[in-house]
Coordinates of C-alpha atoms and ligand atoms in Angstrom, one line a residue:
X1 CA -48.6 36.2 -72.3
X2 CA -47.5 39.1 -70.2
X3 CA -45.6 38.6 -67.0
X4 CA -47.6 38.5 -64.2
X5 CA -47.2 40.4 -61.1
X6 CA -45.2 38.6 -58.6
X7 CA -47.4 37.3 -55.2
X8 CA -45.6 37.1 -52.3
X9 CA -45.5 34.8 -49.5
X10 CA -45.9 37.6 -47.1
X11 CA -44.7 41.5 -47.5
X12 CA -44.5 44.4 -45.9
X13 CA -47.9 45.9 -45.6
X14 CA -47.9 49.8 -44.0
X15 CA -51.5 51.3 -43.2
X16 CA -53.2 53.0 -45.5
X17 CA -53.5 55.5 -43.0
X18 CA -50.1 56.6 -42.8
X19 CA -49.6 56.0 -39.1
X20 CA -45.6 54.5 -38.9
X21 CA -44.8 58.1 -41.8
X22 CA -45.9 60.1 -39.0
X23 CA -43.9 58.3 -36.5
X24 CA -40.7 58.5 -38.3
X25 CA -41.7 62.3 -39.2
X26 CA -41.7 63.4 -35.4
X27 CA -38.5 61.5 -35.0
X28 CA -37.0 63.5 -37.9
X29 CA -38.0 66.8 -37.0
X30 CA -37.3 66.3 -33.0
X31 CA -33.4 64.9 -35.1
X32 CA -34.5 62.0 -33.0
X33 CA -32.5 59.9 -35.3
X34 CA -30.1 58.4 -32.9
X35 CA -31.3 54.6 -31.0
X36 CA -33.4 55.2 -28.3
X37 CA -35.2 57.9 -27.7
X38 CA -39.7 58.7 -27.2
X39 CA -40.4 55.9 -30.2
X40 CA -38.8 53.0 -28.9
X41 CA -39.8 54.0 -25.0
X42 CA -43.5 54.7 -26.3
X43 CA -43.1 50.8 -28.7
X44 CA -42.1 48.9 -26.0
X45 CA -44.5 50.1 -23.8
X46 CA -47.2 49.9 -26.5
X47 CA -46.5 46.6 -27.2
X48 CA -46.0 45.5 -23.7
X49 CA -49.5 46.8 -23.4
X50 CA -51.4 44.5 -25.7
X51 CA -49.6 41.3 -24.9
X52 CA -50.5 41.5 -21.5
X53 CA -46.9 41.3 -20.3
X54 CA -45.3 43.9 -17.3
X55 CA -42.0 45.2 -19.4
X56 CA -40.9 45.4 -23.2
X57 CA -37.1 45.8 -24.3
X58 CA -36.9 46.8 -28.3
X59 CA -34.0 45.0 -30.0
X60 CA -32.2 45.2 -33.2
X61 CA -33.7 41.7 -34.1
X62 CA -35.8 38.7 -33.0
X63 CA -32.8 36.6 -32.5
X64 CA -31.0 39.3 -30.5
X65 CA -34.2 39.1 -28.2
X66 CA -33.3 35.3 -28.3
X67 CA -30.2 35.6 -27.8
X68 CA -30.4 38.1 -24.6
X69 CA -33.5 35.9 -23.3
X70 CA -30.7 33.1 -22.6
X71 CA -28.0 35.4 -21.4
X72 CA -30.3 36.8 -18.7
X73 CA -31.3 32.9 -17.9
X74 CA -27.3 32.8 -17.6
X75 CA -27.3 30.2 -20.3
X76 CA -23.5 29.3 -20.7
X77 CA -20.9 26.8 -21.6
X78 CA -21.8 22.8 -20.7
X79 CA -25.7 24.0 -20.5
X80 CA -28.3 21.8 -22.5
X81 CA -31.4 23.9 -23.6
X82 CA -34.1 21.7 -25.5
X83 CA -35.6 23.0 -28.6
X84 CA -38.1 22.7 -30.8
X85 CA -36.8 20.8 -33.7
X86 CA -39.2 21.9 -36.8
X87 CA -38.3 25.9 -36.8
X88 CA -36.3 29.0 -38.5
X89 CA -32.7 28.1 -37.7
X90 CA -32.9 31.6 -35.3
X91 CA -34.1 29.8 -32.8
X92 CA -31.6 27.6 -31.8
X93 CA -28.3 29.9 -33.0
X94 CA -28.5 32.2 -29.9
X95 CA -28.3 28.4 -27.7
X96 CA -24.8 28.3 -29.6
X97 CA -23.6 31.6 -29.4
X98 CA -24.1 31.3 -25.8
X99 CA -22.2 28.0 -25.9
X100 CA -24.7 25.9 -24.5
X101 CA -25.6 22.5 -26.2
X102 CA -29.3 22.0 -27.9
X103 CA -31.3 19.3 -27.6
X104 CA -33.6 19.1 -30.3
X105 CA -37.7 18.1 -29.9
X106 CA -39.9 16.4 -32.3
X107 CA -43.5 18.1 -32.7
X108 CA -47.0 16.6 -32.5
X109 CA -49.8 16.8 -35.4
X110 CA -52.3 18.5 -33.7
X111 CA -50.3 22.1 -33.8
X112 CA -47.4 21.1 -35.5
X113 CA -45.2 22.7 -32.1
X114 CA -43.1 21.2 -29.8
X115 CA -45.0 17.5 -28.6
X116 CA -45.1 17.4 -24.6
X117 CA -44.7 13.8 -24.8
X118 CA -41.2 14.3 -26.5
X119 CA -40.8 16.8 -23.8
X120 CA -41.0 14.5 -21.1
X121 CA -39.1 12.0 -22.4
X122 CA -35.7 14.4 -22.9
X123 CA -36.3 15.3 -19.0
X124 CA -36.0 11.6 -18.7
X125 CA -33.0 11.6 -20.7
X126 CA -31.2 14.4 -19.9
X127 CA -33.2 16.2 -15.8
X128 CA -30.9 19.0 -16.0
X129 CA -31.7 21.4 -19.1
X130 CA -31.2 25.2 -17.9
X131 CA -34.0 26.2 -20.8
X132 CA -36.7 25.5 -22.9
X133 CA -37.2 27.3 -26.0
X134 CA -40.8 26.4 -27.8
X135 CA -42.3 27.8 -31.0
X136 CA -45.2 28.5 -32.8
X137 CA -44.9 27.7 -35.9
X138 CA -46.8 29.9 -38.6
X139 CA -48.6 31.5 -35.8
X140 CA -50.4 28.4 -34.2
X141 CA -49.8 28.2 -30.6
X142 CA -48.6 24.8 -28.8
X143 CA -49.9 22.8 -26.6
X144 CA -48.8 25.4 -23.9
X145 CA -50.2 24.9 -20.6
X146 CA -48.9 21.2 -20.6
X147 CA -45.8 22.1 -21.9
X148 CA -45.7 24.8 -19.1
X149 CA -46.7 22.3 -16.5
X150 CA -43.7 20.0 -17.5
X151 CA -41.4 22.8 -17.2
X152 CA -42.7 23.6 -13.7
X153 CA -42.7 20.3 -12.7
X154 CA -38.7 20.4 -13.4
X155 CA -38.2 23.8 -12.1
X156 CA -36.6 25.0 -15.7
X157 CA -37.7 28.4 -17.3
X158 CA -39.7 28.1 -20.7
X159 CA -38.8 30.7 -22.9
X160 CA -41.5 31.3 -26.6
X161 CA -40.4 32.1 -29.7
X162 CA -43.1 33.7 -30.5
X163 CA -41.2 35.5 -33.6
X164 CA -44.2 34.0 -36.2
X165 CA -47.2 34.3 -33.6
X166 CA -47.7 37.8 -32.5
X167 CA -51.0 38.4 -31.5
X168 CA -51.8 35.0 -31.7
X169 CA -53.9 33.4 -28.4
X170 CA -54.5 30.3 -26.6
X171 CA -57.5 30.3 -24.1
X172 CA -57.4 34.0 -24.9
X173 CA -53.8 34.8 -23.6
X174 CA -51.3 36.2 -25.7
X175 CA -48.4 33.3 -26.6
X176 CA -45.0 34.8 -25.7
X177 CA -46.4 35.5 -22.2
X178 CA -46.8 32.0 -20.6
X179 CA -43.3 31.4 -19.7
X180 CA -40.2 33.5 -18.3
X181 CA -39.7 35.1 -21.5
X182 CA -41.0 35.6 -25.2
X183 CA -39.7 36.8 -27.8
X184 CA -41.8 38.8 -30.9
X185 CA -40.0 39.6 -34.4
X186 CA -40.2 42.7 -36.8
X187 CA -38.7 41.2 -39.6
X188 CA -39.8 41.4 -43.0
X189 CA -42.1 39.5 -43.7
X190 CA -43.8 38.9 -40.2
X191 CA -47.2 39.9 -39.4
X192 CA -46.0 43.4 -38.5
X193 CA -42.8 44.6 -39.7
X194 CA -40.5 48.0 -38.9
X195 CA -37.9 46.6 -41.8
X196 CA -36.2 44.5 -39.1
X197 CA -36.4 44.5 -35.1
X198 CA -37.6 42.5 -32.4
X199 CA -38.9 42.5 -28.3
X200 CA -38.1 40.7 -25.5
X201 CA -40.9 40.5 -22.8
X202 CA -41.0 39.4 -19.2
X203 CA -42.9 40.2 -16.1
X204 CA -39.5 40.7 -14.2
X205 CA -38.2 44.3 -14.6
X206 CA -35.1 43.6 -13.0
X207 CA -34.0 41.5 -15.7
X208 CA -35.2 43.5 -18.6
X209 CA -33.5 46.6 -17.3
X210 CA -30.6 44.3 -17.4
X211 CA -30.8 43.4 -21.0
X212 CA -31.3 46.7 -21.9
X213 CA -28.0 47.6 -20.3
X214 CA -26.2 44.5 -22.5
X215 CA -27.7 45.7 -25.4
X216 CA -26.3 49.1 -25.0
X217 CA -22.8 47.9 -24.6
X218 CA -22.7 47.2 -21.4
X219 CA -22.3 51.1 -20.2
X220 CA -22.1 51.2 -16.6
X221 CA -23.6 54.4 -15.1
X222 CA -20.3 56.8 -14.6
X223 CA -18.7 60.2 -16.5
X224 CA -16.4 58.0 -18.5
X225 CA -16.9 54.7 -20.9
X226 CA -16.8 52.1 -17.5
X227 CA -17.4 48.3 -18.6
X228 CA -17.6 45.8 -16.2
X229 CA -18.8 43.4 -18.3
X230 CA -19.3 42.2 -22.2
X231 CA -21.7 44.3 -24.4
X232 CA -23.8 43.8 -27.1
X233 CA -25.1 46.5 -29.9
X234 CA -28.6 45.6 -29.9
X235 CA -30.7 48.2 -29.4
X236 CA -33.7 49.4 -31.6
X237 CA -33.4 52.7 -33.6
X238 CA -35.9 55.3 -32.6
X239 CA -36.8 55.2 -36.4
X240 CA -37.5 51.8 -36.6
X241 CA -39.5 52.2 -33.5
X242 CA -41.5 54.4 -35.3
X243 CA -42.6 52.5 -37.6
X244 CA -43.2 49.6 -35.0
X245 CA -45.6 51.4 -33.3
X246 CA -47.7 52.8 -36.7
X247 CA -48.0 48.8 -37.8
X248 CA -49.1 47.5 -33.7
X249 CA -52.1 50.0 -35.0
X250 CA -53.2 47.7 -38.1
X251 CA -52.3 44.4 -35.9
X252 CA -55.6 43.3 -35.3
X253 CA -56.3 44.5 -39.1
X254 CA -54.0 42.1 -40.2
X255 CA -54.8 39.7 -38.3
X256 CA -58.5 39.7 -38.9
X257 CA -57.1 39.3 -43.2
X258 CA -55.2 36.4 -42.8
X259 CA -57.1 34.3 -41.1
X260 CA -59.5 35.2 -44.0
X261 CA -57.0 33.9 -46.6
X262 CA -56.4 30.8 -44.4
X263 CA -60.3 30.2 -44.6
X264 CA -60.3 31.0 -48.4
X265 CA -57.9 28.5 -48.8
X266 CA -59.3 25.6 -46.9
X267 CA -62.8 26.3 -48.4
X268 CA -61.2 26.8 -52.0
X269 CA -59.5 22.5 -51.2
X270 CA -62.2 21.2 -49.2
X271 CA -62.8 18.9 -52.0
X272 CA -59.2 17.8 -52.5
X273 CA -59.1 14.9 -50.2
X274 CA -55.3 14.8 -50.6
X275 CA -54.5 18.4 -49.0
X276 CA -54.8 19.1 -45.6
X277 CA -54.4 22.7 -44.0
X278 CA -52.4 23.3 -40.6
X279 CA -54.8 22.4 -38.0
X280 CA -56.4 25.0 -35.5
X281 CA -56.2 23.2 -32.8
X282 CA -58.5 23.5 -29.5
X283 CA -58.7 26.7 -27.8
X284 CA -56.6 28.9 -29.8
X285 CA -56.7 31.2 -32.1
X286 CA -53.7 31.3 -34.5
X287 CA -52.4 35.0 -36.0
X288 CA -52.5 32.7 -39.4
X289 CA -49.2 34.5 -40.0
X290 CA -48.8 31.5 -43.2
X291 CA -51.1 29.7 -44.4
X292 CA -49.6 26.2 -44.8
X293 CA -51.1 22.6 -46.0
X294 CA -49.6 19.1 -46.2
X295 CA -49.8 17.1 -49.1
X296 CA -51.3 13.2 -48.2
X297 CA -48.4 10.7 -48.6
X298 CA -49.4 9.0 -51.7
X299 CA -50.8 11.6 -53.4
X300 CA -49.9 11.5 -57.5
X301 CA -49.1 15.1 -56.8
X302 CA -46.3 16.2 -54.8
X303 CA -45.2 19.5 -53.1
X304 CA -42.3 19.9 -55.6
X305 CA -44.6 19.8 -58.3
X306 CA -46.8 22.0 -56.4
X307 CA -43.9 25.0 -56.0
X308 CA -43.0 24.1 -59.4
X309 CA -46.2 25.2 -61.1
X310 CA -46.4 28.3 -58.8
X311 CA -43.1 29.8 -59.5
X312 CA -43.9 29.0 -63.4
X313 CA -47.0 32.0 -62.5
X314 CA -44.7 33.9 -61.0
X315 CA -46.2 33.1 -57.4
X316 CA -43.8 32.6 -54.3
X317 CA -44.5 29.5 -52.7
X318 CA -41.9 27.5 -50.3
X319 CA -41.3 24.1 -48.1
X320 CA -42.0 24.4 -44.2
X321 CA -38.7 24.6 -42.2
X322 CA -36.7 22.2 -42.6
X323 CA -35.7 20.3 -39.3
X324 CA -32.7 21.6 -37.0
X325 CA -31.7 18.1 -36.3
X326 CA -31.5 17.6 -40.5
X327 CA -29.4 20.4 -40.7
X328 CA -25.7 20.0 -41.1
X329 CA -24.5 22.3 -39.2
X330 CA -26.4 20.7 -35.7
X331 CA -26.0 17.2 -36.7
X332 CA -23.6 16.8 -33.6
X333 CA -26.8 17.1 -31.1
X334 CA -29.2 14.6 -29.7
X335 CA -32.9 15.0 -31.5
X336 CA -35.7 13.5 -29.0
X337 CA -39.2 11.7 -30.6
X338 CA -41.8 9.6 -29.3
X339 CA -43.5 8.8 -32.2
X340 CA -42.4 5.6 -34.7
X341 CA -42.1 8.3 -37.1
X342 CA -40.1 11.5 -36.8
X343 CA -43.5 14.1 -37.2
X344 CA -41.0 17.3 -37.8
X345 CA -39.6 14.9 -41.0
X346 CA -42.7 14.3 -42.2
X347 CA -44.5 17.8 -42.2
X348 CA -41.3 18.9 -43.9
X349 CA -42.0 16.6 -46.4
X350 CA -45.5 17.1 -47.2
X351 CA -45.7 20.5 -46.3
X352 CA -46.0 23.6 -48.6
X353 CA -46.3 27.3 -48.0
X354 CA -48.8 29.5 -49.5
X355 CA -48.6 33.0 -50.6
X356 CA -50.4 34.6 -47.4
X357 CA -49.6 38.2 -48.3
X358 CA -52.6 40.7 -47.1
X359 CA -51.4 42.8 -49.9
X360 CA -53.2 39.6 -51.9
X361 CA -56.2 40.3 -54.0
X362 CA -59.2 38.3 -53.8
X363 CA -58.6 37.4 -57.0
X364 CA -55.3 36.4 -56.9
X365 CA -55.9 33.9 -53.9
X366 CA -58.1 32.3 -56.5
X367 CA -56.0 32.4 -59.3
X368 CA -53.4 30.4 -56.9
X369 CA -56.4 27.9 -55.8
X370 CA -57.5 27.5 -59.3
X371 CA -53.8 26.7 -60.3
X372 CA -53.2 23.7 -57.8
X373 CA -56.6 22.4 -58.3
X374 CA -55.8 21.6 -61.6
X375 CA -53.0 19.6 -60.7
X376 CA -54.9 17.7 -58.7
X377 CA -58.0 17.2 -60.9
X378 CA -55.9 16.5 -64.1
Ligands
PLP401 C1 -38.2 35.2 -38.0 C2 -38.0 34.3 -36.9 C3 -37.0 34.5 -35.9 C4 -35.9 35.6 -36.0 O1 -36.4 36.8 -36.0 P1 -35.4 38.0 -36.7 O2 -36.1 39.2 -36.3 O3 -35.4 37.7 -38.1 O4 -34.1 37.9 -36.1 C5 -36.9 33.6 -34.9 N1 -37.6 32.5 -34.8 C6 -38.6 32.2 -35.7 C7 -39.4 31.0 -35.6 C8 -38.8 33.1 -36.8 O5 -39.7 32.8 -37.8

């Protein structure tokens, strides 16, 4: 048998239109190469623009927009920020490279995202935090307007990592524009990509301007190189922004295509009584950025088996996140749960991944459902 073409999870997917060449073409023949410049004024505005949020800064990466979201919340040393627990590990490294302590938060099953009940309880435990940092995880949104509320309630800023959910909306507004900040990603394999990049978005200028200053090392305004305080280089390229602003065109596009392959999906195992896809919970409308199931617990079948037979056909499959508070490298800080059973654990357990590339063939999608039902019907 011939090797198959490899499916991906999720890979850059341009518009057939050509919109981000013609971008990157004006930049070239303005020599517009340099960062900054009409592209990343025109991306940040762009995207600021379809969020529904007042300003945009372009950075070099989602976790620099992280990173500068806690800076300007003057985030420092002997801070606690609490965290969702069940993420990419980018959202709690900028909490350390700020020198601030994490807390970390269990979810709750009904979006798999921060659970407000755990929230409360690390109030309880710890009133002070300076942050809160909540995801959405594969492009579901959280339980955000009680999450919000609690926040409130304790006067502490919520900032979204909305790095996986762009577009996504709950109650029709945009997630990354509920609390102080919110944070979007370019990277590879996200819904829309410019090769790598990110955006920080708030409704207060003041502070935006600021972290656009940081992130062009700290320049202050005078003939020669002044610095009155630490700089960072995290600007976006004018390039780069030129392609950002050629895929927010195909957003909706995208958008629109994977929640198709998340219906395929849960259509193609509705008779599998053992898998379960990511709930859409009430009121939202998820970006389906992955497509994700769990695996019942005493299923003969397991995930690993699953990922097993997938790679065998040359299809990319992987685990959910596995838990901040599992990994090594944060097992020093405190990891808050109200349930008997740590949910965060458990979905990493039982939770697989599934090639949700919009460069996907019909086909393909059921070549991949055909494959794992066969495992379960053997
Ligand atoms: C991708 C991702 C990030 C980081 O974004 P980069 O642009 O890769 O730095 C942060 N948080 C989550 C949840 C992500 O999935």
């Amino acid at each position: 048998m011939d090797k198959k073409k490899r499916i991906f999870l999720a890979s850059p997917h341009m518009s057939e239109e050509g919109y981000e060449q013609e971008y990157v073409k004006e930049a070239f023949d303005t020599n517009w190469i340099a960062p900054l410049g009409e592209n990343v004024n025109k991306f940040e505005e762009e995207l600021a623009n379809y969020v529904g949020s007042k300003n945009a800064a372009a950075l070099s990466s989602g976790t620099a927009a992280i990173h500068m979201a806690f800076k300007a919340l003057d985030v420092k040393k002997g801070d606690i920020v609490f965290c969702s627990s069940l993420t990419f590990s980018a959202t709690a490294n900028p909490i350390i490279y700020q020198n601030a302590t994490p807390v970390f938060i269990d979810s709750e099953r009904d979006t798999w995202n921060m659970d407000p009940k755990a929230l409360e309880k690390a109030f309880e435990k710890y009133p002070n935090p300076k942050a809160v940092i909540v995801v959405y995880l594969y492009g579901t949104p959280a339980k955000i307007e009680e999450i919000k509320e609690i926040c409130d309630k304790h006067n502490v800023p919520l900032v979204e990592d909305a790095a996986e959910s762009l577009g996504a909306t709950y109650k029709g507004k945009q997630t990354g524009t509920f609390g102080k900040y919110g944070i979007y990603s370019f990277n590879g394999n996200k819904i829309i990509t410019t090769s790598g990049g990110g955006m920080l978005v708030s409704d207060d200028k003041e502070r935006i301007d600021k972290v656009r200053f940081w992130a062009t090392q700290s320049r202050e305004k005078a003939r020669y190189y002044q610095h009155n305080e630490i700089g960072y280089n995290y600007r976006m390229s004018n390039i780069v922004a030129g392609i950002g602003r050629g895929q927010l065109k195909v957003l909706n596009d995208r958008i629109a295509q994977k929640t198709e392959i998340y219906e395929t999906y849960k259509e193609g195992f509705k008779n599998i009584p053992e898998i379960e896809m990511q709930p859409v919970p009430e009121n939202t409308n998820p970006n389906h950025w992955l497509s994700v199931m769990t695996i019942k617990e005493n299923s003969k079948v397991m995930p690993l088996e699953i990922m097993e037979t997938l790679e065998k056909e040359n299809i990319e499959s992987r685990p959910v996140w596995k838990p901040m508070h599992m990994q090594p490298v944060f097992e020093d800080y405190d990891y808050i749960q109200v349930a008997e059973k740590s949910v965060s654990e458990d979905l990493f357990t039982r939770g697989v991944c599934l090639p949700s590339d919009t460069k996907m063939t019909k086909q393909e999608q059921e070549r991949i459902i055909k494959i794992i039902k066969e495992l379960f019907n053997k």
